[in-house]
XYZ file of C-alpha atoms in Angstrom:
567
model
C -4.753 -102.339 -28.869
C -3.853 -99.136 -30.668
C -5.077 -98.799 -34.222
C -2.119 -100.066 -36.263
C -3.027 -97.933 -39.298
C -3.465 -94.402 -38.055
C -3.238 -94.445 -34.244
C -6.749 -92.995 -34.021
C -7.772 -95.310 -31.186
C -5.897 -94.304 -28.054
C -6.356 -96.356 -24.913
C -6.585 -94.909 -21.425
C -3.135 -96.330 -20.674
C -1.738 -94.578 -23.754
C -3.158 -91.280 -22.524
C -1.525 -91.848 -19.141
C 1.874 -92.650 -20.611
C 1.817 -89.739 -23.074
C 0.854 -87.303 -20.323
C 3.539 -88.495 -17.917
C 6.164 -88.480 -20.659
C 5.295 -84.873 -21.491
C 5.590 -84.046 -17.769
C 9.185 -85.303 -17.772
C 8.699 -88.714 -16.180
C 11.434 -91.052 -17.428
C 11.014 -94.114 -15.190
C 8.017 -96.037 -13.910
C 8.877 -98.464 -11.116
C 6.753 -101.477 -10.278
C 6.006 -105.171 -10.575
C 4.187 -106.561 -13.592
C 0.863 -108.391 -13.308
C -2.286 -109.199 -15.255
C -4.222 -106.140 -14.121
C -1.437 -103.666 -14.873
C 0.083 -105.285 -17.986
C -1.713 -102.901 -20.352
C 0.053 -99.954 -18.772
C 3.436 -101.601 -19.264
C 2.452 -102.405 -22.850
C 1.728 -98.713 -23.367
C 5.150 -97.817 -21.942
C 6.776 -100.256 -24.383
C 4.839 -98.870 -27.367
C 5.286 -95.215 -26.463
C 7.526 -93.145 -28.765
C 8.673 -91.191 -25.700
C 11.654 -91.758 -23.403
C 9.841 -93.446 -20.524
C 11.170 -96.789 -19.234
C 9.530 -99.434 -17.099
C 11.681 -100.800 -14.262
C 10.549 -104.104 -12.741
C 11.487 -104.578 -9.082
C 11.557 -107.792 -7.094
C 8.901 -106.611 -4.631
C 6.270 -103.878 -4.657
C 7.563 -102.303 -1.433
C 10.943 -101.859 -3.093
C 9.285 -100.495 -6.232
C 7.586 -97.858 -4.099
C 10.889 -97.146 -2.341
C 12.554 -96.751 -5.772
C 9.992 -94.121 -6.693
C 10.493 -92.432 -3.326
C 14.290 -92.370 -3.651
C 14.001 -91.240 -7.275
C 12.123 -88.127 -6.179
C 14.284 -87.394 -3.137
C 17.438 -87.548 -5.249
C 16.150 -85.483 -8.169
C 13.042 -83.524 -7.070
C 11.194 -85.003 -10.078
C 7.740 -86.585 -10.053
C 8.029 -90.289 -9.250
C 5.677 -93.002 -10.508
C 5.045 -96.565 -9.325
C 2.726 -99.045 -11.052
C 1.569 -102.332 -9.548
C -1.120 -104.895 -10.077
C -4.102 -105.646 -7.839
C -4.485 -107.930 -4.822
C -1.350 -108.844 -2.893
C 0.792 -106.779 -5.245
C -1.085 -103.602 -4.374
C -1.115 -104.446 -0.673
C 2.668 -104.881 -0.730
C 2.871 -101.271 -1.890
C 1.066 -99.863 1.164
C 4.150 -99.565 3.453
C 6.051 -97.633 0.793
C 3.125 -95.261 0.291
C 2.953 -94.874 4.073
C 6.580 -93.743 4.133
C 5.992 -91.277 1.287
C 2.857 -89.983 3.022
C 4.606 -89.406 6.344
C 7.686 -87.852 4.701
C 5.805 -85.669 2.207
C 7.250 -87.329 -0.914
C 5.155 -86.893 -4.090
C 4.632 -90.332 -5.647
C 1.979 -91.152 -8.239
C 0.758 -94.733 -7.749
C -1.062 -96.402 -10.650
C -2.736 -99.544 -9.322
C -4.404 -102.023 -11.640
C -7.755 -103.502 -10.662
C -9.868 -106.437 -11.923
C -12.372 -105.675 -14.680
C -15.507 -103.871 -13.528
C -17.652 -106.814 -14.694
C -16.218 -108.922 -11.829
C -16.760 -106.423 -9.041
C -18.879 -107.735 -6.191
C -19.086 -111.188 -7.791
C -16.326 -112.989 -5.931
C -13.720 -112.121 -8.543
C -10.044 -112.833 -7.945
C -8.356 -109.863 -6.217
C -11.573 -107.818 -6.156
C -10.877 -104.559 -4.289
C -14.065 -102.710 -5.175
C -15.603 -102.908 -1.703
C -18.709 -104.505 -3.212
C -20.192 -107.834 -2.170
C -18.019 -108.022 0.939
C -14.732 -107.559 -0.967
C -11.784 -105.529 0.295
C -12.438 -101.792 -0.086
C -9.451 -100.580 -2.101
C -10.460 -96.905 -2.295
C -10.921 -96.762 1.492
C -7.595 -98.531 2.097
C -5.468 -96.414 -0.224
C -7.153 -93.176 0.859
C -5.475 -93.598 4.239
C -1.960 -93.532 2.716
C -2.460 -90.871 0.047
C -3.285 -87.213 -0.412
C -5.554 -88.106 -3.327
C -7.240 -91.401 -4.248
C -9.776 -92.050 -6.997
C -11.042 -94.957 -9.070
C -11.117 -94.289 -12.805
C -14.552 -95.731 -13.574
C -14.979 -94.265 -17.069
C -12.358 -93.926 -19.819
C -12.661 -90.179 -20.362
C -12.445 -89.515 -16.625
C -8.670 -89.951 -16.949
C -8.432 -86.504 -18.550
C -9.584 -84.929 -15.286
C -8.316 -87.360 -12.668
C -4.718 -87.766 -13.863
C -3.784 -84.049 -13.681
C -5.613 -83.744 -10.360
C -3.647 -86.659 -8.944
C -0.308 -85.242 -10.088
C -1.201 -81.794 -8.800
C -2.201 -83.182 -5.390
C 1.033 -85.158 -5.058
C 3.228 -82.186 -5.939
C 1.354 -79.468 -4.071
C 0.310 -81.340 -0.948
C 3.435 -83.490 -0.664
C 2.651 -87.197 -0.599
C 1.273 -90.061 -2.686
C -1.627 -89.803 -5.100
C -3.347 -93.043 -6.109
C -5.354 -93.900 -9.209
C -7.136 -97.268 -9.193
C -7.446 -98.502 -12.775
C -9.827 -101.367 -13.652
C -8.413 -103.472 -16.469
C -11.301 -102.894 -18.876
C -11.068 -99.139 -18.324
C -7.329 -99.236 -19.034
C -8.013 -100.958 -22.367
C -10.864 -98.689 -23.403
C -10.533 -95.850 -25.906
C -10.253 -92.372 -24.407
C -11.116 -89.366 -26.534
C -10.386 -86.620 -24.010
C -6.763 -85.583 -23.432
C -5.461 -84.407 -20.029
C -4.547 -80.691 -20.014
C -0.992 -79.554 -19.385
C 0.034 -79.310 -15.738
C -0.070 -75.722 -14.505
C 2.759 -74.261 -12.471
C 2.448 -73.278 -8.817
C 2.803 -69.636 -7.827
C 5.757 -68.900 -5.545
C 4.503 -65.907 -3.591
C 5.868 -65.607 -0.048
C 3.575 -65.367 2.957
C 2.651 -62.026 4.490
C 4.913 -62.201 7.535
C 3.165 -59.882 9.943
C 4.851 -57.331 12.156
C 5.548 -59.730 15.054
C 7.608 -61.988 12.806
C 9.540 -59.029 11.396
C 10.302 -57.761 14.903
C 11.616 -61.190 15.934
C 13.785 -61.547 12.804
C 15.141 -58.013 13.080
C 15.907 -58.605 16.770
C 17.735 -61.806 15.871
C 19.776 -59.906 13.289
C 20.753 -57.247 15.821
C 21.016 -59.312 18.991
C 20.833 -63.102 18.645
C 22.210 -65.648 18.944
C 19.924 -67.685 16.700
C 19.589 -71.399 15.966
C 18.002 -72.554 12.699
C 16.694 -76.115 12.516
C 16.271 -77.051 8.851
C 14.128 -79.894 7.544
C 13.297 -81.784 4.381
C 10.930 -79.043 3.234
C 14.068 -77.159 2.187
C 14.727 -79.879 -0.402
C 11.135 -79.951 -1.641
C 11.185 -76.185 -2.108
C 14.611 -76.216 -3.800
C 15.653 -73.742 -1.112
C 19.174 -74.814 -0.103
C 20.799 -71.654 -1.462
C 18.056 -69.504 0.074
C 18.581 -71.199 3.445
C 22.348 -70.636 3.349
C 21.915 -66.934 2.561
C 19.206 -66.558 5.226
C 21.446 -68.164 7.851
C 24.299 -65.879 6.861
C 22.046 -62.804 7.175
C 21.252 -63.785 10.775
C 24.708 -65.021 11.709
C 22.874 -68.148 12.849
C 23.924 -71.647 13.777
C 22.282 -74.320 11.640
C 21.165 -77.760 12.757
C 19.401 -80.244 10.505
C 16.749 -82.883 10.993
C 17.793 -86.540 10.640
C 16.166 -86.937 7.223
C 17.500 -83.593 5.975
C 21.219 -83.827 6.638
C 22.122 -82.577 3.160
C 20.162 -79.309 3.224
C 23.146 -77.401 4.658
C 26.899 -77.768 4.159
C 28.044 -80.204 6.862
C 31.543 -78.668 6.846
C 30.407 -75.049 7.199
C 31.567 -73.289 10.408
C 27.927 -72.580 11.302
C 26.857 -76.239 11.075
C 26.244 -77.648 14.573
C 24.965 -81.127 13.696
C 21.852 -83.262 13.580
C 18.963 -82.580 15.955
C 17.123 -85.305 17.827
C 17.578 -88.666 19.522
C 20.283 -89.761 17.092
C 21.798 -86.313 16.814
C 24.739 -84.379 18.155
C 24.843 -82.889 21.670
C 26.332 -79.738 20.125
C 22.814 -78.891 18.883
C 21.514 -78.782 22.435
C 24.509 -76.719 23.587
C 23.764 -74.093 20.926
C 20.018 -74.199 21.633
C 20.692 -73.403 25.285
C 22.631 -70.302 24.211
C 20.127 -69.160 21.573
C 17.389 -66.598 22.150
C 15.569 -67.324 18.875
C 14.835 -70.650 17.189
C 13.806 -70.700 13.535
C 12.317 -73.828 11.989
C 12.868 -73.860 8.215
C 10.955 -76.425 6.159
C 10.014 -78.522 9.173
C 7.274 -78.919 11.743
C 9.916 -80.199 14.209
C 8.666 -83.778 14.628
C 9.561 -86.051 17.515
C 12.623 -87.621 15.841
C 14.185 -84.142 15.617
C 12.790 -82.735 18.860
C 13.801 -85.572 21.199
C 16.207 -84.451 23.899
C 15.597 -80.770 23.124
C 12.065 -80.078 24.376
C 12.996 -78.634 27.768
C 15.635 -76.344 26.234
C 13.002 -74.739 23.975
C 11.325 -72.952 26.894
C 12.162 -69.251 27.011
C 13.051 -69.128 23.301
C 11.079 -67.316 20.626
C 10.140 -69.764 17.876
C 9.390 -68.917 14.252
C 8.229 -71.682 11.907
C 8.735 -71.314 8.144
C 6.425 -74.093 6.939
C 2.962 -74.519 5.457
C 1.752 -76.358 8.585
C 2.183 -75.432 12.279
C 5.078 -76.776 14.311
C 4.807 -79.763 16.650
C 5.700 -77.882 19.806
C 3.949 -77.776 23.157
C 0.903 -75.522 23.539
C 2.837 -73.397 26.017
C 5.477 -72.796 23.311
C 3.503 -71.088 20.551
C 5.427 -70.628 17.322
C 4.980 -67.708 14.981
C 3.961 -69.084 11.591
C 5.239 -68.135 8.139
C 3.473 -70.212 5.507
C 3.556 -69.898 1.741
C 6.409 -70.854 -0.548
C 9.505 -71.535 1.569
C 12.157 -70.405 -0.902
C 10.328 -67.173 -1.669
C 9.702 -66.461 2.021
C 13.329 -67.071 3.037
C 14.535 -64.879 0.166
C 12.173 -62.078 1.083
C 13.279 -62.192 4.718
C 16.953 -62.183 3.729
C 16.604 -59.153 1.462
C 15.065 -57.151 4.272
C 17.519 -58.329 6.924
C 20.601 -57.621 4.828
C 19.677 -53.945 4.850
C 19.899 -53.833 8.652
C 23.026 -53.469 10.821
C 24.349 -56.668 12.398
C 26.142 -56.442 15.740
C 27.600 -59.960 15.553
C 29.975 -61.883 13.288
C 28.396 -63.485 10.235
C 29.174 -66.994 11.535
C 29.011 -67.298 15.336
C 31.755 -69.576 16.639
C 31.093 -72.925 18.250
C 33.502 -75.554 19.464
C 32.859 -78.292 16.908
C 30.459 -81.192 16.718
C 29.891 -83.084 19.943
C 29.280 -86.822 19.578
C 27.313 -89.207 21.709
C 29.433 -91.858 23.494
C 30.718 -94.561 21.178
C 33.441 -97.198 20.908
C 36.722 -97.061 19.059
C 38.232 -99.967 17.152
C 40.665 -102.100 19.136
C 42.619 -104.804 17.346
C 40.175 -107.088 15.563
C 37.201 -105.398 17.218
C 36.296 -102.871 14.527
C 33.853 -100.240 15.716
C 30.893 -98.655 13.967
C 32.411 -95.172 13.863
C 35.594 -96.261 12.067
C 33.636 -98.338 9.554
C 31.401 -95.364 8.751
C 34.349 -92.968 8.520
C 36.127 -95.380 6.158
C 33.050 -95.328 3.925
C 32.754 -91.540 4.212
C 36.324 -91.108 2.949
C 35.426 -93.077 -0.187
C 32.147 -91.314 -1.015
C 32.489 -88.837 -3.929
C 31.108 -85.329 -3.536
C 28.380 -85.977 -6.147
C 27.235 -89.313 -4.706
C 23.983 -90.215 -2.996
C 24.048 -91.997 0.371
C 20.984 -93.966 1.464
C 20.676 -95.685 4.832
C 18.023 -97.542 6.750
C 16.982 -96.809 10.294
C 18.217 -99.010 13.166
C 21.756 -99.367 14.503
C 23.299 -98.940 11.064
C 21.313 -95.788 10.395
C 22.302 -94.385 13.804
C 25.999 -94.780 13.039
C 25.743 -93.472 9.486
C 23.682 -90.448 10.479
C 25.972 -89.582 13.384
C 29.369 -90.005 11.717
C 29.001 -89.641 7.927
C 28.796 -86.080 6.537
C 26.392 -85.539 3.671
C 28.156 -85.490 0.267
C 28.999 -81.904 -0.629
C 27.157 -81.907 -3.967
C 25.126 -85.092 -3.580
C 22.212 -86.327 -1.517
C 21.733 -88.070 1.813
C 18.478 -90.048 2.061
C 16.973 -91.557 5.188
C 13.387 -92.780 5.592
C 12.079 -91.746 8.994
C 8.411 -91.296 8.170
C 7.690 -94.960 8.827
C 11.262 -96.254 9.014
C 10.582 -99.497 7.149
C 13.522 -101.918 7.126
C 14.951 -102.532 3.676
C 13.820 -99.156 2.296
C 17.393 -98.251 1.372
C 17.716 -100.998 -1.248
C 14.872 -99.723 -3.391
C 15.509 -96.052 -2.656
C 19.174 -96.397 -3.569
C 18.291 -97.838 -6.964
C 15.754 -95.079 -7.551
C 18.407 -92.478 -6.713
C 20.888 -94.088 -9.109
C 18.305 -94.055 -11.909
C 17.593 -90.387 -11.175
C 21.147 -89.058 -10.960
C 23.372 -91.515 -12.807
C 25.919 -90.981 -10.010
C 27.296 -93.663 -7.717
C 24.933 -94.414 -4.873
C 25.901 -95.980 -1.541
C 23.277 -98.173 0.127
C 24.188 -98.676 3.784
C 22.024 -101.274 5.530
C 22.076 -103.953 8.185
C 21.787 -107.664 7.572
C 18.162 -107.623 8.762
C 17.281 -105.133 6.037
C 19.233 -107.172 3.491
C 17.245 -110.304 4.270
C 14.014 -108.363 3.801
C 14.669 -106.592 0.499
C 18.289 -107.216 -0.488
C 17.382 -109.102 -3.646
C 16.993 -105.723 -5.328
C 20.733 -106.237 -5.857
C 19.545 -108.295 -8.826
C 17.658 -105.269 -10.188
C 20.854 -103.216 -9.950
C 22.691 -105.926 -11.888
C 20.014 -106.070 -14.588
C 20.259 -102.326 -15.172
C 24.015 -102.090 -14.526
C 23.548 -99.328 -11.960
C 26.511 -97.713 -10.154
C 25.392 -98.799 -6.670
C 27.675 -99.851 -3.826
C 25.798 -101.982 -1.310
C 27.435 -102.061 2.129
C 25.833 -104.574 4.498
C 26.657 -104.145 8.185
C 26.400 -107.781 9.236
C 26.123 -108.466 12.953
C 23.898 -111.544 12.496
C 21.067 -109.967 14.438
C 18.350 -107.375 14.536
C 20.789 -105.345 16.594
C 18.557 -102.369 17.454
C 15.927 -104.715 18.882
C 18.607 -106.707 20.673
C 20.000 -103.527 22.205
C 16.554 -102.624 23.533
C 16.106 -106.101 24.995
C 19.382 -105.764 26.884
C 18.746 -102.243 28.159
C 15.053 -102.242 28.987
C 14.206 -105.854 29.881
C 15.725 -108.130 32.504
C 14.971 -111.460 30.873
C 18.462 -112.545 29.835
C 16.880 -113.750 26.589
C 16.908 -112.380 23.052
C 14.687 -113.060 20.086
C 17.034 -111.140 17.820
C 20.267 -113.105 17.399
C 20.635 -115.269 14.280
C 22.921 -118.019 13.077
C 25.932 -116.590 11.285
C 25.743 -116.038 7.533
C 28.371 -114.996 4.994
C 26.350 -112.543 2.924
C 29.244 -111.442 0.712
C 30.141 -114.983 -0.323
C 26.499 -115.892 -0.797
C 25.787 -112.942 -3.090
C 28.994 -113.602 -5.032
C 27.919 -117.212 -5.643
C 24.384 -116.211 -6.567
C 25.388 -113.522 -9.082
C 28.550 -114.529 -10.986
C 30.301 -111.462 -12.335
C 29.137 -109.192 -9.507
C 32.021 -107.904 -7.379
C 30.918 -109.072 -3.928
C 32.891 -110.045 -0.846
C 32.960 -110.172 2.939
C 35.524 -108.116 4.892
C 36.550 -108.206 8.537
C 38.884 -105.227 8.791
C 39.101 -101.563 7.881
C 41.961 -101.984 5.392
C 40.024 -104.641 3.472
C 37.007 -102.357 3.352
C 39.093 -99.365 2.254
C 40.675 -101.361 -0.573
C 37.336 -102.709 -1.787
C 35.728 -99.250 -1.886
C 38.709 -97.748 -3.696
C 38.745 -100.489 -6.331
C 35.008 -100.608 -7.025
C 34.560 -96.838 -6.832
C 36.529 -96.463 -10.061
C 33.951 -98.515 -11.987
C 30.362 -97.946 -13.101
C 29.206 -101.412 -12.069
C 27.203 -102.451 -8.994
C 29.048 -104.147 -6.139
C 28.412 -105.438 -2.622
C 30.542 -105.732 0.481
C 29.436 -107.310 3.744
C 31.287 -105.966 6.779
C 31.458 -108.306 9.755
C 30.353 -106.233 12.750
C 29.899 -106.952 16.450
C 26.423 -107.395 17.818
C 27.351 -106.125 21.295
C 28.155 -102.512 20.311
C 25.632 -99.858 21.319
C 24.920 -97.293 18.594
C 25.034 -93.516 19.169
C 21.387 -93.114 20.207
C 20.235 -90.832 23.022
C 17.761 -93.259 24.692
C 20.642 -95.763 25.037
C 22.960 -93.233 26.699
C 23.267 -92.730 30.492
C 22.275 -89.330 31.818
C 24.713 -86.463 31.236
C 27.088 -88.343 28.920
C 30.604 -87.228 28.284
C 30.921 -86.308 24.638
C 33.765 -86.145 22.182
C 34.325 -83.043 20.085
C 35.743 -82.327 16.685
C 36.663 -78.890 15.475
C 34.597 -77.495 12.608
C 36.327 -78.014 9.272
C-alpha cells in the first residue's frame, strides 16, 4: 500500500496510473481479478481523472479500448487478469493488431515466486507452463514482462511509444508482486513524433503533376487517414487533383459521403460505381492504405494499365506486375506538401469530375410485411445525428449497413475488418460513447448479440447514450447464405429457434427502454423517441433470414445495379 503519511512509497501500479493520467488517459477498460486488482486499486486511489470501467468479458473490454481510440484518436488502455481472463483478450488484440489500432494492454500475472512451480494461471513459460510472452508477442507490436519494479520507468514509455508509432497493441505483463513493489524511478514524459513528409522523388512528382493536368484520377482512402488526423488534408488533396474518392470498408468516414466526388466503398461489399470510375481513371492513388483484400476484391483486373501511387508507411498489397510508387513518412504532412505544389500548376479539368451517382449491388425492396435490409438501414440512417458514432459488426448486418448507411457528417463510422470478430460492435460502441459523449449506434445481428450483447448491462451501469439495434433473423445469416449458395446439401447448421430479444432484454433490465419491432414505422418511432434522451436503449428488428445481403461474392456475374444521384 501507499505510505499513508507522506506518500513516499509509490508502487509500480501507482507509477503506471500517474504516467497514463499525465498522458491524457481517462478510461481503463477491463475485467477485475486477483492478479490485476492492485492496478485497479491504484486507479481508485489516484488523484487524477482516470476511471476504471469493468466489462462483462475481456474481449469486449479490448473492443471498448479499440472503439475508444477509433472514435477519439486517443491512447486506449485495457487491463485484465491472468489465465483465462488474459486469453479472452487475445481476439481483441488480434483485431487491433490487424487494423493498426494503438491499445496498451496491462495484463496481470501470478507472483514470480510461483513461476514454474505449478502455480494457478502460471504464464511464465517455465516448468511446462503456458508461455505468455510468446503468446502475446504474436498479437502485439511490443511485449515485455516487467520483472523488476524500476524497469517500469523504461518499459512503460517504450510500450506506449510502440503502440502509437507502429500502430497496434503493446503488452506489458505484470507479476503481482512486482505491481505491489515500490518503484523509485519515474517514467519520462512521452516525446512527440516528428511530422516531416517523405522525399517524394521525381517519378512521383511527374505522376502527380500529370494527374493534375490530365487525369482522371481515383483516390482510394483508408483508415490511415484517421490515424494521421488527415481528413482535411485528404479533402484538399483530392480537390487539387479533381479526383474521385473511394473509401475502404473500415474507413467510410474519412471523406464526406455526400460530396460530389465521393464514388462509394471499394471492395467485395462496396459500390460498383468505384469500379466504373477505376476503369476510367489513368492514375490510382492509395492514401493511408495498403489496399488489402477486403478493399481490393472485384477491382484487381481493372488496376492493370493504371499508374499507382501509395501514400503509406508500408508498401501496397498489389500484384508484383503492378508496382506502386511509394510515399512514406507522415501522411498528413505528405498530402499537404503535395497539395501545395499541385495548386500552383494549371488544371485542365473541373475541380470535381462528374459521375452518375452511387451504384448499388442488387438488393430487395420491402413489400408489405416483408421489410428489407435496405429500408431498415435507411430508416436508421435518417435518425442518426451528424455528430453520432455508428458501429457495426461484419456479416449480413455489416454488409447492409456499410452499403446503405452514409457515415455521419461530423461523427465516426467504425467497422472491425482486421479479424472481423462477431460481437465487436457491443464493446466498441461503448468505448466510442465513453470517448465522445455523443450518441452511439451499435448495429449488430442476433448472433453477435448472443456472443457479447450483455455489454448492454455495462451501458446501463454507466448511463451511456447508446442505441443498440439488433437485426434478428434467428440465424447466423451470413453462414446460412454461404451454405445455400456454395453447398448442395439442403441442410443448414445456422438456423435457430425464434427468440424475442427485445422483450427478453426489457424483462432482464427494468427501466431500460427495449422493445421488438416488425415494421419500419415502429422502428422510426422508437428511434425518434429514444434519440431525444441521453439514456441507453435497445430495439430488436425482426428480419427475414432468406434475404441475400449486398455482397459481391453472392451476386451473379454482371449484375444490374441501381443508381442514386450524388447529393
